[in-house]
Coordinates of C-alpha atoms and ligand atoms in Angstrom, one line a residue:
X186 CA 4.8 -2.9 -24.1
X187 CA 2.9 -1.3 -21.1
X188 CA 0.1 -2.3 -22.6
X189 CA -2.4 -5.2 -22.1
X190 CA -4.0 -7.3 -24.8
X191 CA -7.5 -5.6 -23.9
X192 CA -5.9 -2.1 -25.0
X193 CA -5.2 -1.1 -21.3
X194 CA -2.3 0.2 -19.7
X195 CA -0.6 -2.4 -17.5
X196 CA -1.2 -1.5 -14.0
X197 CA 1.4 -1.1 -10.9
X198 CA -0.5 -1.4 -7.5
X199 CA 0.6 0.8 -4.7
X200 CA 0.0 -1.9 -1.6
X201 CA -1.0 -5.5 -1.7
X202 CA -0.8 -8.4 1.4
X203 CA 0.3 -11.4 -0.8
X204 CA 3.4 -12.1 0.9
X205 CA 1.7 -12.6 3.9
X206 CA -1.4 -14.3 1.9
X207 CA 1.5 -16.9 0.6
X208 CA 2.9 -17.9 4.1
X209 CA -0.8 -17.9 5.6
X210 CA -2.4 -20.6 3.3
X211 CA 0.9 -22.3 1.8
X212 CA -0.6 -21.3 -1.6
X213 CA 1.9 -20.8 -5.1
X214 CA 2.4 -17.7 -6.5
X215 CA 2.5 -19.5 -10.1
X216 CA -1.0 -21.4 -9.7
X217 CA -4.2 -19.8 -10.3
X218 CA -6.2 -20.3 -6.7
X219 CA -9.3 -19.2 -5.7
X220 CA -7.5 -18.1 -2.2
X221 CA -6.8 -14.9 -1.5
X222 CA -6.5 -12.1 -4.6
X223 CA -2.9 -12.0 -6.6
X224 CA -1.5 -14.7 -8.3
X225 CA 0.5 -14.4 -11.5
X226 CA -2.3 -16.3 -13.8
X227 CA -4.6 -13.9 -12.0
X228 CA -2.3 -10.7 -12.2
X229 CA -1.8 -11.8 -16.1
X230 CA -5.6 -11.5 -16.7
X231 CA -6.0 -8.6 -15.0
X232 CA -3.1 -6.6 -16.9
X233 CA -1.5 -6.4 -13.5
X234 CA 2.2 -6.2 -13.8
X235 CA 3.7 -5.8 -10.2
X236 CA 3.2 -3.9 -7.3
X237 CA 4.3 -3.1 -4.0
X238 CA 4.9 -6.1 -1.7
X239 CA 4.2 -5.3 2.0
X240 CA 6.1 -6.5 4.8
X241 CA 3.3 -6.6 7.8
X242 CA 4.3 -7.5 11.3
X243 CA 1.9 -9.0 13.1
X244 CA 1.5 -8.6 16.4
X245 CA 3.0 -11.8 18.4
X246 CA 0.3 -14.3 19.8
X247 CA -2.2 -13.6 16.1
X248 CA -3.0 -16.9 14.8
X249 CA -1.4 -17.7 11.7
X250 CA -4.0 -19.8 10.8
X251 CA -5.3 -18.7 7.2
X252 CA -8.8 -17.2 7.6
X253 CA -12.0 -19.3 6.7
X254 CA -13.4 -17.5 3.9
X255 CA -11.1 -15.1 1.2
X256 CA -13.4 -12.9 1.2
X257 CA -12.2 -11.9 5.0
X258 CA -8.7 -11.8 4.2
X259 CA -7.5 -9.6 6.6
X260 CA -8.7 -11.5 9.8
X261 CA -5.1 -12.2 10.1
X262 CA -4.3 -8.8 11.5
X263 CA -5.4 -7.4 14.0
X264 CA -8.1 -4.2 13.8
X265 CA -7.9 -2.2 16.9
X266 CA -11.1 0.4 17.3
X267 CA -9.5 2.2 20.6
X268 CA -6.0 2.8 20.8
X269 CA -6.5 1.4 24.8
X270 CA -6.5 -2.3 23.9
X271 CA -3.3 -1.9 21.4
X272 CA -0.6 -3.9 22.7
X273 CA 2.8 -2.8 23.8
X274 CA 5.3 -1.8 21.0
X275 CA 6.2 -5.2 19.7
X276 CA 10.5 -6.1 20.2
X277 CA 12.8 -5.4 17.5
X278 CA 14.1 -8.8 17.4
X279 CA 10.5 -10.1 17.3
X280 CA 10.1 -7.7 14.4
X281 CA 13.4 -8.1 12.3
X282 CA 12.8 -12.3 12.4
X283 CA 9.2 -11.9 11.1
X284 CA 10.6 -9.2 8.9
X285 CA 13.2 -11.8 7.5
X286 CA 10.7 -14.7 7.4
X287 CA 8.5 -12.5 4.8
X288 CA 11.2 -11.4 2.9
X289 CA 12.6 -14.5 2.1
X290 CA 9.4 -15.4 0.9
X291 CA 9.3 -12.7 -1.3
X292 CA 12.7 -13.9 -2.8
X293 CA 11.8 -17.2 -3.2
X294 CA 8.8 -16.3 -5.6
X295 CA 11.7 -14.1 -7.6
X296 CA 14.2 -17.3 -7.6
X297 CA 11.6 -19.5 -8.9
X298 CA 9.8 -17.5 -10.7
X299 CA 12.6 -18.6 -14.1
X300 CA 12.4 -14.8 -14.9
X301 CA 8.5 -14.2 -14.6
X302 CA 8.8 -11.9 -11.4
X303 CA 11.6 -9.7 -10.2
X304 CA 12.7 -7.6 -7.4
X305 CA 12.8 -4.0 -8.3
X306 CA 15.8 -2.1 -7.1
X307 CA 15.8 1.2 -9.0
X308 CA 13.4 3.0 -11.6
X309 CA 14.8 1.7 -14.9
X310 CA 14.4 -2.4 -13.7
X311 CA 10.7 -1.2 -12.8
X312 CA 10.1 0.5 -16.3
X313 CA 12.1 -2.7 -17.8
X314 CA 10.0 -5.1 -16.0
X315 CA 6.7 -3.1 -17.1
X316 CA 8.4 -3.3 -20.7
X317 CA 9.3 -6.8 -21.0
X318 CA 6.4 -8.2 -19.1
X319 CA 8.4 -9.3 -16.3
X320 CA 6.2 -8.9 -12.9
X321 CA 8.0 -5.9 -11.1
X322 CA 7.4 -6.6 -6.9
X323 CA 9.1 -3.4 -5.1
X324 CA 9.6 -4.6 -1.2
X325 CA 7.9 -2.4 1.4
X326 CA 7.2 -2.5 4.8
X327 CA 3.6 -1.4 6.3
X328 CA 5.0 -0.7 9.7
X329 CA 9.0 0.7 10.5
X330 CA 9.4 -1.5 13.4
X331 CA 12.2 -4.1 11.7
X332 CA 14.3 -0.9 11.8
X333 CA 16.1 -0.4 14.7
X334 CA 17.0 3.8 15.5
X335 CA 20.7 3.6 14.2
X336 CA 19.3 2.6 11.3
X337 CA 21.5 -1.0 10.5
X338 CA 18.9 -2.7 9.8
X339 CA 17.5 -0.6 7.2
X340 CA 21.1 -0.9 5.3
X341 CA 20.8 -4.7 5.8
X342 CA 17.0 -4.6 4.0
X343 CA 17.6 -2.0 1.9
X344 CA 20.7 -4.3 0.1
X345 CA 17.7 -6.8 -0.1
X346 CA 15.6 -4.6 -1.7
X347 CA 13.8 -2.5 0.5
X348 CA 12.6 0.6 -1.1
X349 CA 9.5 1.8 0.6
X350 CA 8.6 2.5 4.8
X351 CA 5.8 3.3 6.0
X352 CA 6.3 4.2 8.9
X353 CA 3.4 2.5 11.1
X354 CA 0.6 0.6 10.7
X355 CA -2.5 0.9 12.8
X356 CA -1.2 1.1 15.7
X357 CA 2.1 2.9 18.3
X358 CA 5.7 1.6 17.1
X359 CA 9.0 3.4 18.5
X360 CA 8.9 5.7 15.8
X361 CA 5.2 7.6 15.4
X362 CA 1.2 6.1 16.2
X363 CA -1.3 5.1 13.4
X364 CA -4.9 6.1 13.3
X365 CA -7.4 3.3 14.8
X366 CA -10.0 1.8 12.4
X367 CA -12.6 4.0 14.4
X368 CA -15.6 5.0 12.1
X369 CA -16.6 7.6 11.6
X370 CA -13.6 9.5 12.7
X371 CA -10.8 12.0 11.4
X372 CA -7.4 10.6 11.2
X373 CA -6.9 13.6 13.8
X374 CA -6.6 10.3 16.7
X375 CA -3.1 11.3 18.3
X376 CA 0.5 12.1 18.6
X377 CA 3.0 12.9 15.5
X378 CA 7.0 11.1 15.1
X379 CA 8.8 10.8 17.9
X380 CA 12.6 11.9 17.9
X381 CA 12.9 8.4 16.5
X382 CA 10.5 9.2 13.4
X383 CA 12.0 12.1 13.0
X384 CA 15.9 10.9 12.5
X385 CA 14.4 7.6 10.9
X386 CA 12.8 10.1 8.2
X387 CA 15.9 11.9 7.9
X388 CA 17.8 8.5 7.1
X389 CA 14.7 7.2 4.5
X390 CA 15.7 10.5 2.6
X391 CA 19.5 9.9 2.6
X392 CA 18.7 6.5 1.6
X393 CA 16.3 7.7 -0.9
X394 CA 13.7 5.2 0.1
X395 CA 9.8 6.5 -0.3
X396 CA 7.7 7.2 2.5
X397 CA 4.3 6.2 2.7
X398 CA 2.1 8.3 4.9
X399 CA -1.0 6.0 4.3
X400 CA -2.0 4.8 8.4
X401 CA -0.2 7.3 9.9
X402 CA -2.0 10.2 12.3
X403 CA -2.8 13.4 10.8
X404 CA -0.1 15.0 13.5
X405 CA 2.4 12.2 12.2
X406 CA 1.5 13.4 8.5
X407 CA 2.0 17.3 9.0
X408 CA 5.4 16.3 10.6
X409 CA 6.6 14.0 7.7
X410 CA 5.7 16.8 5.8
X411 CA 7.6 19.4 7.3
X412 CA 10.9 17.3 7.7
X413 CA 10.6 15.3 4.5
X414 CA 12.7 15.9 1.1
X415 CA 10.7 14.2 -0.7
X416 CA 6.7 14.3 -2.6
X417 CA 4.6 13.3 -0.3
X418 CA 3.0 9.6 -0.6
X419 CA 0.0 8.1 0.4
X420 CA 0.0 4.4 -1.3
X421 CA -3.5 3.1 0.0
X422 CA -5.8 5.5 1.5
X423 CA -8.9 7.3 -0.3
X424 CA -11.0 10.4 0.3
X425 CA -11.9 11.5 4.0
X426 CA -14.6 13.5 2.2
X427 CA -16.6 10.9 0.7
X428 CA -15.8 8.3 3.6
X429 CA -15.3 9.6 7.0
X430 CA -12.9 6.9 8.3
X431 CA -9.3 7.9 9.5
X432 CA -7.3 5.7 7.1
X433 CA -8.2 8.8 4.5
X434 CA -7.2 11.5 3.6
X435 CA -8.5 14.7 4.7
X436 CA -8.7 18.2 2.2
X437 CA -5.9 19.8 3.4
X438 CA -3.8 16.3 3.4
X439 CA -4.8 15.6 -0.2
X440 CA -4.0 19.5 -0.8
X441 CA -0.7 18.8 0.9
X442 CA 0.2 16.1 -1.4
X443 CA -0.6 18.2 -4.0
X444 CA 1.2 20.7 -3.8
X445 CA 4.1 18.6 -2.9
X446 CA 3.1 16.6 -6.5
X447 CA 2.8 13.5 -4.5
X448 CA 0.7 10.7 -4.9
X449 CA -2.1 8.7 -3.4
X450 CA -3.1 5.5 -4.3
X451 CA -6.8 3.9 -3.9
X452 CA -7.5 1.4 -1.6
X453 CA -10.0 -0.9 -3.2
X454 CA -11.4 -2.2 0.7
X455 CA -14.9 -1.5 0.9
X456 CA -14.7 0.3 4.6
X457 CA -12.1 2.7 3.2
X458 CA -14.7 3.1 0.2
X459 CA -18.6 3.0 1.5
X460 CA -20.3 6.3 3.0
X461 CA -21.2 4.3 6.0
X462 CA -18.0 2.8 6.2
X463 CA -19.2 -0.9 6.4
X464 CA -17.3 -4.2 5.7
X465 CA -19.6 -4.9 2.8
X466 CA -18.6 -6.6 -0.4
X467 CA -21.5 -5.7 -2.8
X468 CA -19.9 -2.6 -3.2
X469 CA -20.7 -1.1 -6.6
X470 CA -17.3 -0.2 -9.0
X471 CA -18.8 3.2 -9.3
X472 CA -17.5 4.1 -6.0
X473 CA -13.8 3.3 -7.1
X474 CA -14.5 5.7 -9.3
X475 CA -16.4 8.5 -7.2
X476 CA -13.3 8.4 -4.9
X477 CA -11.2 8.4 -7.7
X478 CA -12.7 11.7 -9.4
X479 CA -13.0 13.6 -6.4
X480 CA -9.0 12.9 -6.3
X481 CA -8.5 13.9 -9.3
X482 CA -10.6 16.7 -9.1
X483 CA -8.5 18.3 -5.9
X484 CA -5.2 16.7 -6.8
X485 CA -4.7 16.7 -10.7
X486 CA -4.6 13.3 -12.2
X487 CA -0.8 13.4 -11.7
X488 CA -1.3 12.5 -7.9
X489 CA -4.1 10.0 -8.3
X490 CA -2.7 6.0 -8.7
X491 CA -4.0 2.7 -7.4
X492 CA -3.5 1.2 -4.3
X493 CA -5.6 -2.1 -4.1
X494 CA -5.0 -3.7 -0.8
X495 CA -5.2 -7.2 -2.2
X496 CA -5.0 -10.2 0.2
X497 CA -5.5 -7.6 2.8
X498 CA -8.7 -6.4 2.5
X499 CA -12.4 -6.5 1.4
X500 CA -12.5 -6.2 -2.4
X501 CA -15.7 -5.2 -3.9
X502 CA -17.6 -8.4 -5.1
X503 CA -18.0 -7.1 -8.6
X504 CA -14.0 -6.6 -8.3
X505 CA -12.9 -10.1 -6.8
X506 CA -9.5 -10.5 -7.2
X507 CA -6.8 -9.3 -9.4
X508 CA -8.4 -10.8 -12.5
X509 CA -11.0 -8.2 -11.9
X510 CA -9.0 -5.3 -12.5
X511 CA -10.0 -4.6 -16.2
X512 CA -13.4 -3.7 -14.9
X513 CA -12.2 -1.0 -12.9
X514 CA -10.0 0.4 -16.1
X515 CA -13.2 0.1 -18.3
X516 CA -15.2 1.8 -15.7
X517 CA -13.0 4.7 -15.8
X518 CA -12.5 5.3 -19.1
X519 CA -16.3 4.8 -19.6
X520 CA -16.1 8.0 -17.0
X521 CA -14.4 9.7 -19.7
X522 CA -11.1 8.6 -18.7
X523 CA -8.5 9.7 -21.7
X524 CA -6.2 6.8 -22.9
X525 CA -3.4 8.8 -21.3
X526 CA -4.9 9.8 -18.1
X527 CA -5.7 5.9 -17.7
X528 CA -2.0 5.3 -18.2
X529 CA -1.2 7.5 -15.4
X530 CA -3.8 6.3 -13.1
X531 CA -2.8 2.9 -13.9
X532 CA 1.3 3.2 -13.8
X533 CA 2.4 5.8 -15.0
X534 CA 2.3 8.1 -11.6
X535 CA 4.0 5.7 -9.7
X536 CA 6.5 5.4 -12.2
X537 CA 7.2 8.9 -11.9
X538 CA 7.2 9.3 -7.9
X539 CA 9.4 6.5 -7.6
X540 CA 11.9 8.0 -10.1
X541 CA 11.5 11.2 -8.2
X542 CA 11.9 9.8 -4.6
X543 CA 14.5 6.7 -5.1
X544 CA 16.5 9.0 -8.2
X545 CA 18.6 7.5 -10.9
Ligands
ZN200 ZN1 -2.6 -1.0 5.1

């Protein structure tokens, strides 16, 4: 049954930060907490039944320290406004020990979990997990820089599970340059893939592992477009139109994905949602859903799909955590929503891309 008990589709979030969340405050996945966003009693309430688990690097030398307050979750990484204090490309053994220390956190919650949560690997134990009410966590790094260029590594973490790259995170890795959280801005900040990005795009596709475009500069998007096989993806970003800031998307990117029948999921964090862009949590629901129609209105609701950012972000107050979720599904459909345009919105479209992208 992808359904939940209040009549809603089960949802599948594009991007949460509850690995790191995990490590950070020594928390359970399996006890309801007031820390942080996503636990399972709180992802049962909210009809959340998995997501996608990002691997985030942080930069050596950030404190590991768990931040004072949840609603400030993402203190632990790093927000760089000028690309002239970003550090130096971080090492890739730096990177692939992190990497490995956050994975195996990840498969710890699936080996405890006595069959509650599981790793998905391929799109009929994501559709079986959504089915049989088993949480379904798809592994993804926010950031390519575990992968070395000859691409080993992504063998080695694609046979754990790895089935989702994006390919920076704010900020310059070996392989392309992210937009800085400038505001107001166009994601327009700087240079495309290198000849890195480029051959570690042409392995993603071989591998058939998605590509998620959300971060990335507008240069780096237009040439993941041209060299890609695959839909384009944007797992966490909203509309540059309605919020000038240069984690979203632009017209002409949201046309791009389009046309490519991609998909772009909405990040719930209030700077990536506000007109003025600020860090403020009494940010009303509605504007979920503003962002959400003015997707759906360019795009189609085929390419429209949620990407929350829990435990690494600023969730609107009314929101909170993942218990909150149903609000956001009732404001819709009190938009006028139908019962199947909700289910796309709330799995169904990644459902589909990921069957498209990772194939049978
Ligand atoms: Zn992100």
């Amino acid at each position: 049954m992808t359904e939940t008990t209040s009549g809603f589709p089960l949802i599948f979030d594009g991007h949460n930060d509850t690995v790191l969340s995990l490590l950070d405050t020594g928390r359970s996945f399996f006890d309801r907490s007031d820390v942080g966003h996503v636990d399972l009693p709180r992802a049962r309430e909210g009809g959340l039944g998995g997501g996608f688990f990002a691997i985030y690097i942080r930069d050596p030398g950030i404190s590991d320290k768990p931040p004072a307050d949840s609603s400030s979750v993402d203190t632990s990484m790093r927000v760089y406004g000028d690309e002239s204090t970003w550090p130096e490309p971080m090492s890739l053994e730096y990177a692939q020990a992190t990497a490995l220390d956050l994975l195996g956190r990840l498969l710890q919650v699936e080996q405890t979990s006595g069959g509650k949560a599981q790793v998905v690997r391929n799109a009929a134990e994501l559709q079986q997990c959504l089915d049989g009410g088993v949480f379904a966590m798809l592994l993804h790094f926010e950031g390519a820089e575990p992968l070395d260029p000859e691409g080993r590594a992504l063998e080695a973490f694609y046979a754990a599970g790895l089935r989702s790259v994006g390919i920076t995170h704010s900020r310059r890795n070996r392989f392309a340059q992210g937009v800085p959280f400038r505001f107001p801005h166009s994601p327009d900040t700087g240079p495309g893939l290198t000849d890195a990005g480029k051959e570690l795009v042409r392995q993603l596709n071989r591998r058939g592992v998605m590509i998620d475009l959300s971060h990335i500069t507008e240069q780096g998007f237009w040439d993941v477009a041209a060299l890609t096989d695959a839909p384009l993806v944007a797992t966490h970003s909203n509309a540059h139109a309605l919020t000038p800031s240069p984690r979203n998307l632009t017209d002409r990117q949201l046309d791009a994905i389009r046309e490519s029948k991609g998909v772009v999921g909405l990040n719930f964090h209030v700077g990536f949602l506000r007109e003025d862009g600020a860090r403020n949590a009494e940010t009303p629901i509605s504007r979920m859903v503003e962002h959400i129609d003015y997707m759906v209105e360019r795009m189609g609701v085929d390419c429209v799909a949620l990407g929350s950012d829990l435990d690494g972000a600023v969730m609107p107050a009314e929101l909170k955590d993942a218990a909150g979720l149903p609000k956001l599904v009732r404001a819709l459909a009190d938009r006028g929503y139908s019962g199947e345009d909700l289910r796309k919105l709330a799995h169904g479209n990644w459902v589909r891309i990921l069957s498209e992208t990772w194939g049978a």
